[in-house]
Tab-separated table of C-alpha atoms in Angstrom:
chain	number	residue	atom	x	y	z
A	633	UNK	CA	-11.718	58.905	-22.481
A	634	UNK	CA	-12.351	62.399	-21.231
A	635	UNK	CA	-9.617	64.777	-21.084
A	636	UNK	CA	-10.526	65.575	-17.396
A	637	UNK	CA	-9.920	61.756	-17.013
A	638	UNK	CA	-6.640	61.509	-19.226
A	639	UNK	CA	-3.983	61.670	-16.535
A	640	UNK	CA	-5.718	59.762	-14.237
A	641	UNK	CA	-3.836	56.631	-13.436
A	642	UNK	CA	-6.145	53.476	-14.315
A	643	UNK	CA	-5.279	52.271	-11.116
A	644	UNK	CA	-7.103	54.818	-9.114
A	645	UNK	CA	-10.404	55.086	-11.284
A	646	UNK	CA	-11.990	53.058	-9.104
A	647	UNK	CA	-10.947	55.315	-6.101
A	648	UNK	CA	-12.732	58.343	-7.955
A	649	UNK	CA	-15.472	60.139	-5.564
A	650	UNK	CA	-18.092	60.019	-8.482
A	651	UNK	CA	-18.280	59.625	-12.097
A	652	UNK	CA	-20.491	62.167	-14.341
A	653	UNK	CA	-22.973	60.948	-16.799
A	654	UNK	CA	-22.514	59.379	-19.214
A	655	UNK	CA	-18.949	58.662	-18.457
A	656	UNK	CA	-17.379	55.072	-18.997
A	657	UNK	CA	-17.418	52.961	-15.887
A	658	UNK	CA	-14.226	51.954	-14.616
A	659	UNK	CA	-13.733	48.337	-14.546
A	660	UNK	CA	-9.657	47.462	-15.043
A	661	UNK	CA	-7.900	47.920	-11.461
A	662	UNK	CA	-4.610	47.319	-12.541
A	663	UNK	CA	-2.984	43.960	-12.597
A	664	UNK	CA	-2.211	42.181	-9.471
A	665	UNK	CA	1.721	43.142	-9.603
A	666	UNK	CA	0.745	46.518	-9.753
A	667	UNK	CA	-1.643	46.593	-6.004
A	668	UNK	CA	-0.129	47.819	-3.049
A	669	UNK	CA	1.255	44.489	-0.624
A	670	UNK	CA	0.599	45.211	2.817
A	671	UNK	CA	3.306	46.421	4.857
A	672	UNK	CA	5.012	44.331	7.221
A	673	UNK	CA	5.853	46.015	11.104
A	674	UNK	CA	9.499	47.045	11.299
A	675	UNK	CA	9.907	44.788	14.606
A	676	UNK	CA	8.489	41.828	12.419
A	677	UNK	CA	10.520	42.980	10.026
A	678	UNK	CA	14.316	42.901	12.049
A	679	UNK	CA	12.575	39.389	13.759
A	680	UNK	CA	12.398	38.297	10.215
A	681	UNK	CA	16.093	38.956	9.344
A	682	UNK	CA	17.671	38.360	12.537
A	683	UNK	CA	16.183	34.409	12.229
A	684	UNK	CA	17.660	33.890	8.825
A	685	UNK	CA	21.352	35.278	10.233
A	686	UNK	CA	20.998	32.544	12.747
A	687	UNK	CA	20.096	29.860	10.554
A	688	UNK	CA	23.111	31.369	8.122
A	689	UNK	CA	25.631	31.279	10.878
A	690	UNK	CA	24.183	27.767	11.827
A	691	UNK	CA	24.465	26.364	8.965
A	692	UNK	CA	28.138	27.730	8.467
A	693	UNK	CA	29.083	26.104	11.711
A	694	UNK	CA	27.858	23.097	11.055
A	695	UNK	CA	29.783	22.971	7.739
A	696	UNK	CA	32.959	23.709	9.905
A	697	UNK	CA	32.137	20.585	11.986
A	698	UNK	CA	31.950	18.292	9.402
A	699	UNK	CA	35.166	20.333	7.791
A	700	UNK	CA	37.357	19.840	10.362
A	701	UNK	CA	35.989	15.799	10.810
A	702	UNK	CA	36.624	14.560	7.731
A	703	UNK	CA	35.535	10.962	8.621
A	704	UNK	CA	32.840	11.663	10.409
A	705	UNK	CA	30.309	10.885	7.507
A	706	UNK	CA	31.346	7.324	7.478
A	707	UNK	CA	31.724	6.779	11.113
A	708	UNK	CA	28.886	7.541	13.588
A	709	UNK	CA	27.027	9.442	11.423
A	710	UNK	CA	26.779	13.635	11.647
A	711	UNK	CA	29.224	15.189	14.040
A	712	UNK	CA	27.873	17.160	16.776
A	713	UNK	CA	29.781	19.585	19.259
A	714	UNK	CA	30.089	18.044	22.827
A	715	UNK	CA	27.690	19.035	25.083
A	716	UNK	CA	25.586	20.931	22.216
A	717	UNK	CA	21.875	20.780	22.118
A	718	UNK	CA	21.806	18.896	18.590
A	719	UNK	CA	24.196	16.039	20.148
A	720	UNK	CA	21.757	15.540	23.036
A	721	UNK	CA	19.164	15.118	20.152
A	722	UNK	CA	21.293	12.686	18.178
A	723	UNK	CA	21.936	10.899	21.270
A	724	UNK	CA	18.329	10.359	22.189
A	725	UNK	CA	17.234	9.242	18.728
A	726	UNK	CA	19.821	6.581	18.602
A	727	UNK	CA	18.324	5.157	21.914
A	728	UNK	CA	14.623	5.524	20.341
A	729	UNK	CA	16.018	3.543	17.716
A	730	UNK	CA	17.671	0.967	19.588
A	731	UNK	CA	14.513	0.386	21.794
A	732	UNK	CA	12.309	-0.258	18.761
A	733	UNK	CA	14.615	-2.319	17.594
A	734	UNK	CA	14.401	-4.362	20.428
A	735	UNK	CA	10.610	-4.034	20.682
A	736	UNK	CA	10.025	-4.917	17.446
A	737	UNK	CA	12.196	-7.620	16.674
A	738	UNK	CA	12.521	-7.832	12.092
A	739	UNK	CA	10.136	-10.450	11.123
A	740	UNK	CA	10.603	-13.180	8.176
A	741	UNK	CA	7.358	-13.664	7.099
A	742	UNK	CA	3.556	-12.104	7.564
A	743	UNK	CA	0.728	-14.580	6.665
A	744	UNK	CA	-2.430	-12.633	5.778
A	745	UNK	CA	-5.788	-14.170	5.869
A	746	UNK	CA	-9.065	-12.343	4.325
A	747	UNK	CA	-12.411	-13.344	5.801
A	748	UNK	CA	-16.016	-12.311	5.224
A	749	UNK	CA	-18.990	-13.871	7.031
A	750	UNK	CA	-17.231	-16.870	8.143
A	751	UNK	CA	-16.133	-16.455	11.862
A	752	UNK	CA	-16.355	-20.097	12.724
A	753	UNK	CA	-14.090	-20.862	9.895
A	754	UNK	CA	-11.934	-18.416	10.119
A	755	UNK	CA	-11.508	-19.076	14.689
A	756	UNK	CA	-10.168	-22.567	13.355
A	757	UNK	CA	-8.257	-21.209	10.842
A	758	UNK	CA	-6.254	-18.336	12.799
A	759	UNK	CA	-5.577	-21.754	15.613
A	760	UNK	CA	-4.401	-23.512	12.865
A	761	UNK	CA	-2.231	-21.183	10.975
A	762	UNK	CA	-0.686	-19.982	14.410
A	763	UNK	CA	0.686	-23.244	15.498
A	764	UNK	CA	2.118	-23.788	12.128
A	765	UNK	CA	3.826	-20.194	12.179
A	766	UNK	CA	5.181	-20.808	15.969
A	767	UNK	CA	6.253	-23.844	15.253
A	768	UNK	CA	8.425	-23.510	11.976
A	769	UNK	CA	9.419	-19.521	12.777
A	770	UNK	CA	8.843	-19.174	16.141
A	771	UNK	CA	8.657	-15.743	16.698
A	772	UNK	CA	10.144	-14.179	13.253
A	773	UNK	CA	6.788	-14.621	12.052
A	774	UNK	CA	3.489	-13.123	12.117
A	775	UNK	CA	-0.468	-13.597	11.435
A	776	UNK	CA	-2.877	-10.969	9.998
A	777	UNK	CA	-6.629	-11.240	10.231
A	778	UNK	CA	-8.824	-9.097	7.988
A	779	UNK	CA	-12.216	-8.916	8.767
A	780	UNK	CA	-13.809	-7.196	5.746
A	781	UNK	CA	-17.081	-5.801	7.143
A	782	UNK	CA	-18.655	-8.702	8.197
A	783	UNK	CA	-22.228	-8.626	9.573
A	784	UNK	CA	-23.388	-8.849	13.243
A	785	UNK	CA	-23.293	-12.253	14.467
A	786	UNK	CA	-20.418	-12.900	11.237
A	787	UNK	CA	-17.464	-11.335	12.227
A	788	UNK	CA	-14.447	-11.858	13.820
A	789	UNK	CA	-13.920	-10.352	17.282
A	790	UNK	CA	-10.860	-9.354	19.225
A	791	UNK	CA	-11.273	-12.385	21.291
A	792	UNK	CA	-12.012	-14.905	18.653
A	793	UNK	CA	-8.047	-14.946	18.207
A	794	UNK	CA	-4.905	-15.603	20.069
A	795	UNK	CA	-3.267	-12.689	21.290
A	796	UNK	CA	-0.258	-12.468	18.917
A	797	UNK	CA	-2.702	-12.397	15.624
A	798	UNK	CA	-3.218	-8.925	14.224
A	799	UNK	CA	-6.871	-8.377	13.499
A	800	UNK	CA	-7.993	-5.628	11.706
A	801	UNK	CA	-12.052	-4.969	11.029
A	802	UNK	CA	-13.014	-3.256	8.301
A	803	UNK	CA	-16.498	-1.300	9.029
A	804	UNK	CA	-18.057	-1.887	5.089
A	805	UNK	CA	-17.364	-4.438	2.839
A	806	UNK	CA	-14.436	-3.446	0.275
A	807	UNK	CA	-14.067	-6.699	-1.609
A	808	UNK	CA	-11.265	-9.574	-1.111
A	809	UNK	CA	-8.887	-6.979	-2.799
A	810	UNK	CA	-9.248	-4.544	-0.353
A	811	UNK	CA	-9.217	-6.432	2.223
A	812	UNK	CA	-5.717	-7.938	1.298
A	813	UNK	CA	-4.565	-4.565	0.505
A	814	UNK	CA	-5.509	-3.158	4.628
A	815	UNK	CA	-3.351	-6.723	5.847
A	816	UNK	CA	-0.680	-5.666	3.104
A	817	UNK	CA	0.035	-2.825	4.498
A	818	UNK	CA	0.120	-3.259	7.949
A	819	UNK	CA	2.495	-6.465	6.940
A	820	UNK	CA	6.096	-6.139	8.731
A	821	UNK	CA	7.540	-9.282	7.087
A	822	UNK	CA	10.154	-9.575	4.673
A	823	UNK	CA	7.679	-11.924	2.458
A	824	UNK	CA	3.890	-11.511	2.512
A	825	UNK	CA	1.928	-14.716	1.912
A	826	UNK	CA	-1.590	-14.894	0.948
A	827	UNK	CA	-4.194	-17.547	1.727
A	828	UNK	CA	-8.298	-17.751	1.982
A	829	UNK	CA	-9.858	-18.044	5.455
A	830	UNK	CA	-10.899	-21.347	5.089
A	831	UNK	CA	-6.938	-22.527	4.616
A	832	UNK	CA	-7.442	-25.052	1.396
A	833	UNK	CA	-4.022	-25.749	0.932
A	834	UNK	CA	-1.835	-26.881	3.250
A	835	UNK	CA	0.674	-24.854	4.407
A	836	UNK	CA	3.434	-27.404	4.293
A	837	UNK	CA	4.909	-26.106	1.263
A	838	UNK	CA	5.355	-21.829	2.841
A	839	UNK	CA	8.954	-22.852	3.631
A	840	UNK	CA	9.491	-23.669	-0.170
A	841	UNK	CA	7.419	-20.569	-0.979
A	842	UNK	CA	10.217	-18.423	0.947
A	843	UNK	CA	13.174	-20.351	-0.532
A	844	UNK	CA	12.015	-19.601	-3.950
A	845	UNK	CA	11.232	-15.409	-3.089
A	846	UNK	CA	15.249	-15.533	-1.406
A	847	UNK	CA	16.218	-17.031	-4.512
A	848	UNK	CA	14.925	-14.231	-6.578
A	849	UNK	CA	11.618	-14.607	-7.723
A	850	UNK	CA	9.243	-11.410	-6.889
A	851	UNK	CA	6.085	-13.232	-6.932
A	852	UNK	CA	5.026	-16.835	-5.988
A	853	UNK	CA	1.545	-18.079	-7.542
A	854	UNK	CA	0.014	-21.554	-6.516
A	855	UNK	CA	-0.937	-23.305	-9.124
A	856	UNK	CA	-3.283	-25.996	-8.581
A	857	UNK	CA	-3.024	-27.242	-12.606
A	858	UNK	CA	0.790	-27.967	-11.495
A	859	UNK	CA	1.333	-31.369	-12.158
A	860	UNK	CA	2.956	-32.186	-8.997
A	861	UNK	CA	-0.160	-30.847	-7.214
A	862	UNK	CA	-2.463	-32.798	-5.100
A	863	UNK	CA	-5.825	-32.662	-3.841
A	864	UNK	CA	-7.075	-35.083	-0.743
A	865	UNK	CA	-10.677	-34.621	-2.110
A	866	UNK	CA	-12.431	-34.431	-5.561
A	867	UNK	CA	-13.170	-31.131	-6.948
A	868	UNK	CA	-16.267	-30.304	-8.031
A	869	UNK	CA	-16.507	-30.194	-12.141
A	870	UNK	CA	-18.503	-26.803	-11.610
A	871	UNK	CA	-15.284	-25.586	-9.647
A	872	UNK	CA	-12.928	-27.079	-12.146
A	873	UNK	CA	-14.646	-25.642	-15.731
A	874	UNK	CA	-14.989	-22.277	-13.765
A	875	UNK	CA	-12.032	-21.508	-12.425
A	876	UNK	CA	-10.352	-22.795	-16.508
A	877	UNK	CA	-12.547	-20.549	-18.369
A	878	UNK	CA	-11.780	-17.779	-16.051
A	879	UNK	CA	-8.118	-18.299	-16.245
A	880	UNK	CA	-8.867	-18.569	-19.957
A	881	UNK	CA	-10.516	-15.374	-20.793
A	882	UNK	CA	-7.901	-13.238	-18.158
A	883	UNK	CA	-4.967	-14.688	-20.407
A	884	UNK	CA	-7.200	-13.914	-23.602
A	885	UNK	CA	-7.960	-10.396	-22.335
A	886	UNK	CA	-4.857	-9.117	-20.977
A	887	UNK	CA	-2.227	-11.139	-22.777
A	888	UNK	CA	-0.962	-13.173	-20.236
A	889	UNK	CA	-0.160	-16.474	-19.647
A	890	UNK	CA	-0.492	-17.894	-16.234
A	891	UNK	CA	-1.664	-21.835	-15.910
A	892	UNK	CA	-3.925	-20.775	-12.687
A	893	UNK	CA	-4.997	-17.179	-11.709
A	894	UNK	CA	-8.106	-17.599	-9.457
A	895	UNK	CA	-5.796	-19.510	-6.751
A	896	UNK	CA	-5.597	-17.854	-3.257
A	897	UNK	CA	-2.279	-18.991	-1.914
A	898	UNK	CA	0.349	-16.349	-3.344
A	899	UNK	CA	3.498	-15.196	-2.173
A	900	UNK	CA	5.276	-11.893	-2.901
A	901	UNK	CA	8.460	-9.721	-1.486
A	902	UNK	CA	7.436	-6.929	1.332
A	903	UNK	CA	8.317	-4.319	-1.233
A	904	UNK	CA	6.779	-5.676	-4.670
A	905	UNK	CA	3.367	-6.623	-2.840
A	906	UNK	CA	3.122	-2.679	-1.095
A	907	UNK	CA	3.755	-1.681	-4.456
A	908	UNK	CA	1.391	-3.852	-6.302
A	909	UNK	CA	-1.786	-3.585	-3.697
A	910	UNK	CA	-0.651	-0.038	-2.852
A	911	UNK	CA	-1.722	1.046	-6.334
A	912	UNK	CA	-4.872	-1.527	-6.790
A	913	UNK	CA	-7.860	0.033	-8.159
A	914	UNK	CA	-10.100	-3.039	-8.125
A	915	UNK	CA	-11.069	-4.675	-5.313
A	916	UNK	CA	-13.295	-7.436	-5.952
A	917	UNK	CA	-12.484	-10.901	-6.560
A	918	UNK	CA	-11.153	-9.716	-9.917
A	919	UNK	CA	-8.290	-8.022	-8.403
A	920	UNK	CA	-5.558	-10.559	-9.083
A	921	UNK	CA	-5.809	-10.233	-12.382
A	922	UNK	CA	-4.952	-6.358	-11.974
A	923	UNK	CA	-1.925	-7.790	-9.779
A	924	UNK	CA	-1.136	-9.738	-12.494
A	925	UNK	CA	-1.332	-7.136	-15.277
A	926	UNK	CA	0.617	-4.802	-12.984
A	927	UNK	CA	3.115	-7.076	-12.262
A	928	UNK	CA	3.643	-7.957	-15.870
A	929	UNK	CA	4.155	-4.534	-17.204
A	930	UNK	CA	6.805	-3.525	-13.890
A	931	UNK	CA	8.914	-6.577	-14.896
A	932	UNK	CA	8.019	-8.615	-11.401
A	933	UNK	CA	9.625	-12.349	-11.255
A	934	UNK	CA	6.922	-14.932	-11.159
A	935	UNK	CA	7.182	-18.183	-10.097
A	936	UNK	CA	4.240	-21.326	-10.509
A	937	UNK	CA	3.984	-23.350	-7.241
A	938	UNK	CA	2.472	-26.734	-7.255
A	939	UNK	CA	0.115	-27.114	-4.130
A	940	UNK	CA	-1.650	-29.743	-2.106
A	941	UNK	CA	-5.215	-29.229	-1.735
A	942	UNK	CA	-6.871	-30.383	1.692
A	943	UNK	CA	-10.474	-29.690	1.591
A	944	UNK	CA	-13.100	-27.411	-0.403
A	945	UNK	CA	-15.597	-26.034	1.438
A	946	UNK	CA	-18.259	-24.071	-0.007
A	947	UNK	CA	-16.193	-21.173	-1.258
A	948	UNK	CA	-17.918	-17.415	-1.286
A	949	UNK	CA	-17.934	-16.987	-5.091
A	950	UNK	CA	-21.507	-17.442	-6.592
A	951	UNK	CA	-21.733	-17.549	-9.843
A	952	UNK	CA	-24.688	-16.052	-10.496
A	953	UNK	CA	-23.969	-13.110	-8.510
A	954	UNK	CA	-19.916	-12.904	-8.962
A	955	UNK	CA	-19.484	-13.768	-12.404
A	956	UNK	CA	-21.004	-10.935	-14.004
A	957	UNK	CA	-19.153	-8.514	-12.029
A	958	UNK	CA	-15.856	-10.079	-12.157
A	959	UNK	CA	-16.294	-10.133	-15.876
A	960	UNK	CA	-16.843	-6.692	-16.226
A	961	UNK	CA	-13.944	-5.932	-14.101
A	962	UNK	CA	-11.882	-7.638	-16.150
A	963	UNK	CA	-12.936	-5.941	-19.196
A	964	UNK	CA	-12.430	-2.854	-17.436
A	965	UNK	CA	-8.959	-4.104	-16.598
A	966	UNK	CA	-7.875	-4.572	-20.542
A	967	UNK	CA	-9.250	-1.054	-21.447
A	968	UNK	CA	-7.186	0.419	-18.850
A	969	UNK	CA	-4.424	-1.841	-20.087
A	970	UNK	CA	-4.714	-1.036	-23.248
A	971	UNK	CA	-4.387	2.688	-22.796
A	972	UNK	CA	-1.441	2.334	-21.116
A	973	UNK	CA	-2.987	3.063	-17.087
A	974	UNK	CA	-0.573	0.104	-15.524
A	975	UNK	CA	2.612	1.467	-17.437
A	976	UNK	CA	5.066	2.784	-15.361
């Protein structure tokens, strides 16, 4: 450095009218600790601290409330002056509260229903689940339609259902699993229940479902290999050797041991299925066995369910088209499980 240049503070090189020739280029400004801060207007200032002595001498008062009402944390809640702005408030949030209370009565149980190009099926299904609902809960029940991006012509409309269902409509297909995950949460039950559109199983046994979930299990699988399980028709042996080497391989893959995993009637607690589908990265018909693996690794309470089967209509699983996919998800799955993803 120049001796002309010596006591010239590095923060004001750059602030030099010219440089001769030759001479280094400035390039270091200082470090950020070092720049000048922008001022802030006196007025802004005094606005500034006046604001913070009110919330101080706030504060202070409010702490003198509570001080001289010792039992005031246990009975009615905070303490308020009477007649001060932050009683009105309290006042008016308790009658908010009351009001949705009575508007929104709790509910025992939300039955969620998943449907995909099948609005015929799935008009005589939301009939036929309703009546069963009204009739055994009456109104501490509810019924949630998910429509996951059918096509034109396909898919469910508001009018295709009675006025107490909950329909939601997905725009684009997102899988089974994502569709279950929309009607999860908007669920306000106590206990979610899971069927397929086409209602296979009869629903007689929901009330035993519930019983065992109150009792303490988290999670509520049917199993349809159960044997106290019925079917009122003969299952195809395609259907059968599938749905056993699928259960197969998931137990192989993800060490787990569940008699029947592919089976759409499930039951689960409000808060263990919003945490389960909350965090569900696949959505495709592989997606129970995610559940599953979650559910393992969080400690969840399951529980095998023996069903009665009614009918089997041709289900939407192909196959040729499914299997491949379903299979890579699941391989996908035991990577993920194997690194440790689903731990907590």
């Amino acid at each position: 450095m120049r001796p002309a240049e010596r006591d010239v503070h590095p923060r004001r090189l750059q602030r030099l009218p010219g440089r001769e020739r030759g001479s280094p280029r400035p390039r270091w400004a200082g470090p950020s600790s070092c720049r000048a801060t922008p001022r802030t207007h006196p007025r802004r200032r005094a606005a500034r601290l006046r604001g913070a002595r009110e919330l101080q001498a706030a504060r202070r008062a409010h702490r003198a409330c509570y001080r001289s009402r010792p039992c005031s944390r246990s009975i009615g809640g905070p303490y308020a002056p009477p007649g001060s702005a932050l009683e009105r408030c309290l006042r008016a949030a308790r009658r908010d509260s009351a009001r949705r209370a009575v508007a929104n009565p709790p509910l025992t149980l939300s039955l969620i229903i998943p449907a995909y190009n099948q609005r015929e099926r799935s008009i005589r299904a939301a009939a036929t689940a309703m009546d069963f609902l009204q009739a055994r809960f009456g109104e501490r029940a509810e019924l949630i339609m998910v429509d996951d991006g059918s096509v034109r012509g396909k898919a469910l409309e508001p009018g295709d259902v009675p006025a107490p269902v909950t329909l939601i409509r997905h725009s684009q297909n997102l899988g089974k699993g994502g569709a279950l995950r929309s009607g999860v949460a908007r669920a306000r039950g106590e206990y979610a229940v899971l069927t397929d559109s086409d209602l296979p199983f009869s629903l007689e046994p929901l009330p035993t479902t519930l019983d065992w979930l109150r009792e303490g299990a988290d999670i509520v699988i049917g199993d349809r290999c159960h044997p106290e399980s019925m079917a009122a028709i003969e299952v195809t042996a395609s259907r059968r050797l599938s749905s056993v080497v699928y259960t197969w391989a998931v137990n192989r893959l993800l060490a787990l041991d569940y008699p029947d995993i592919q089976c759409g009637y499930k039951g689960y607690r409000a808060a263990a299925a919003k945490d389960l589908f909350g965090r569900l990265e696949v959505t495709s018909f592989a997606f129970e066995a995610e559940i599953l693996v979650r559910a393992h690794k969080a400690g969840y309470r399951v529980r095998c369910q023996p069903l009665r089967l009614m009918h089997d209509e041709d289900s939407s699983v192909r196959l040729s088209r499914h299997a491949p996919r379903m299979l890579g998800d699941v391989m996908r799955i035991a990577w993920r499980a194997r690194r440790g993803c689903y731990d907590r």
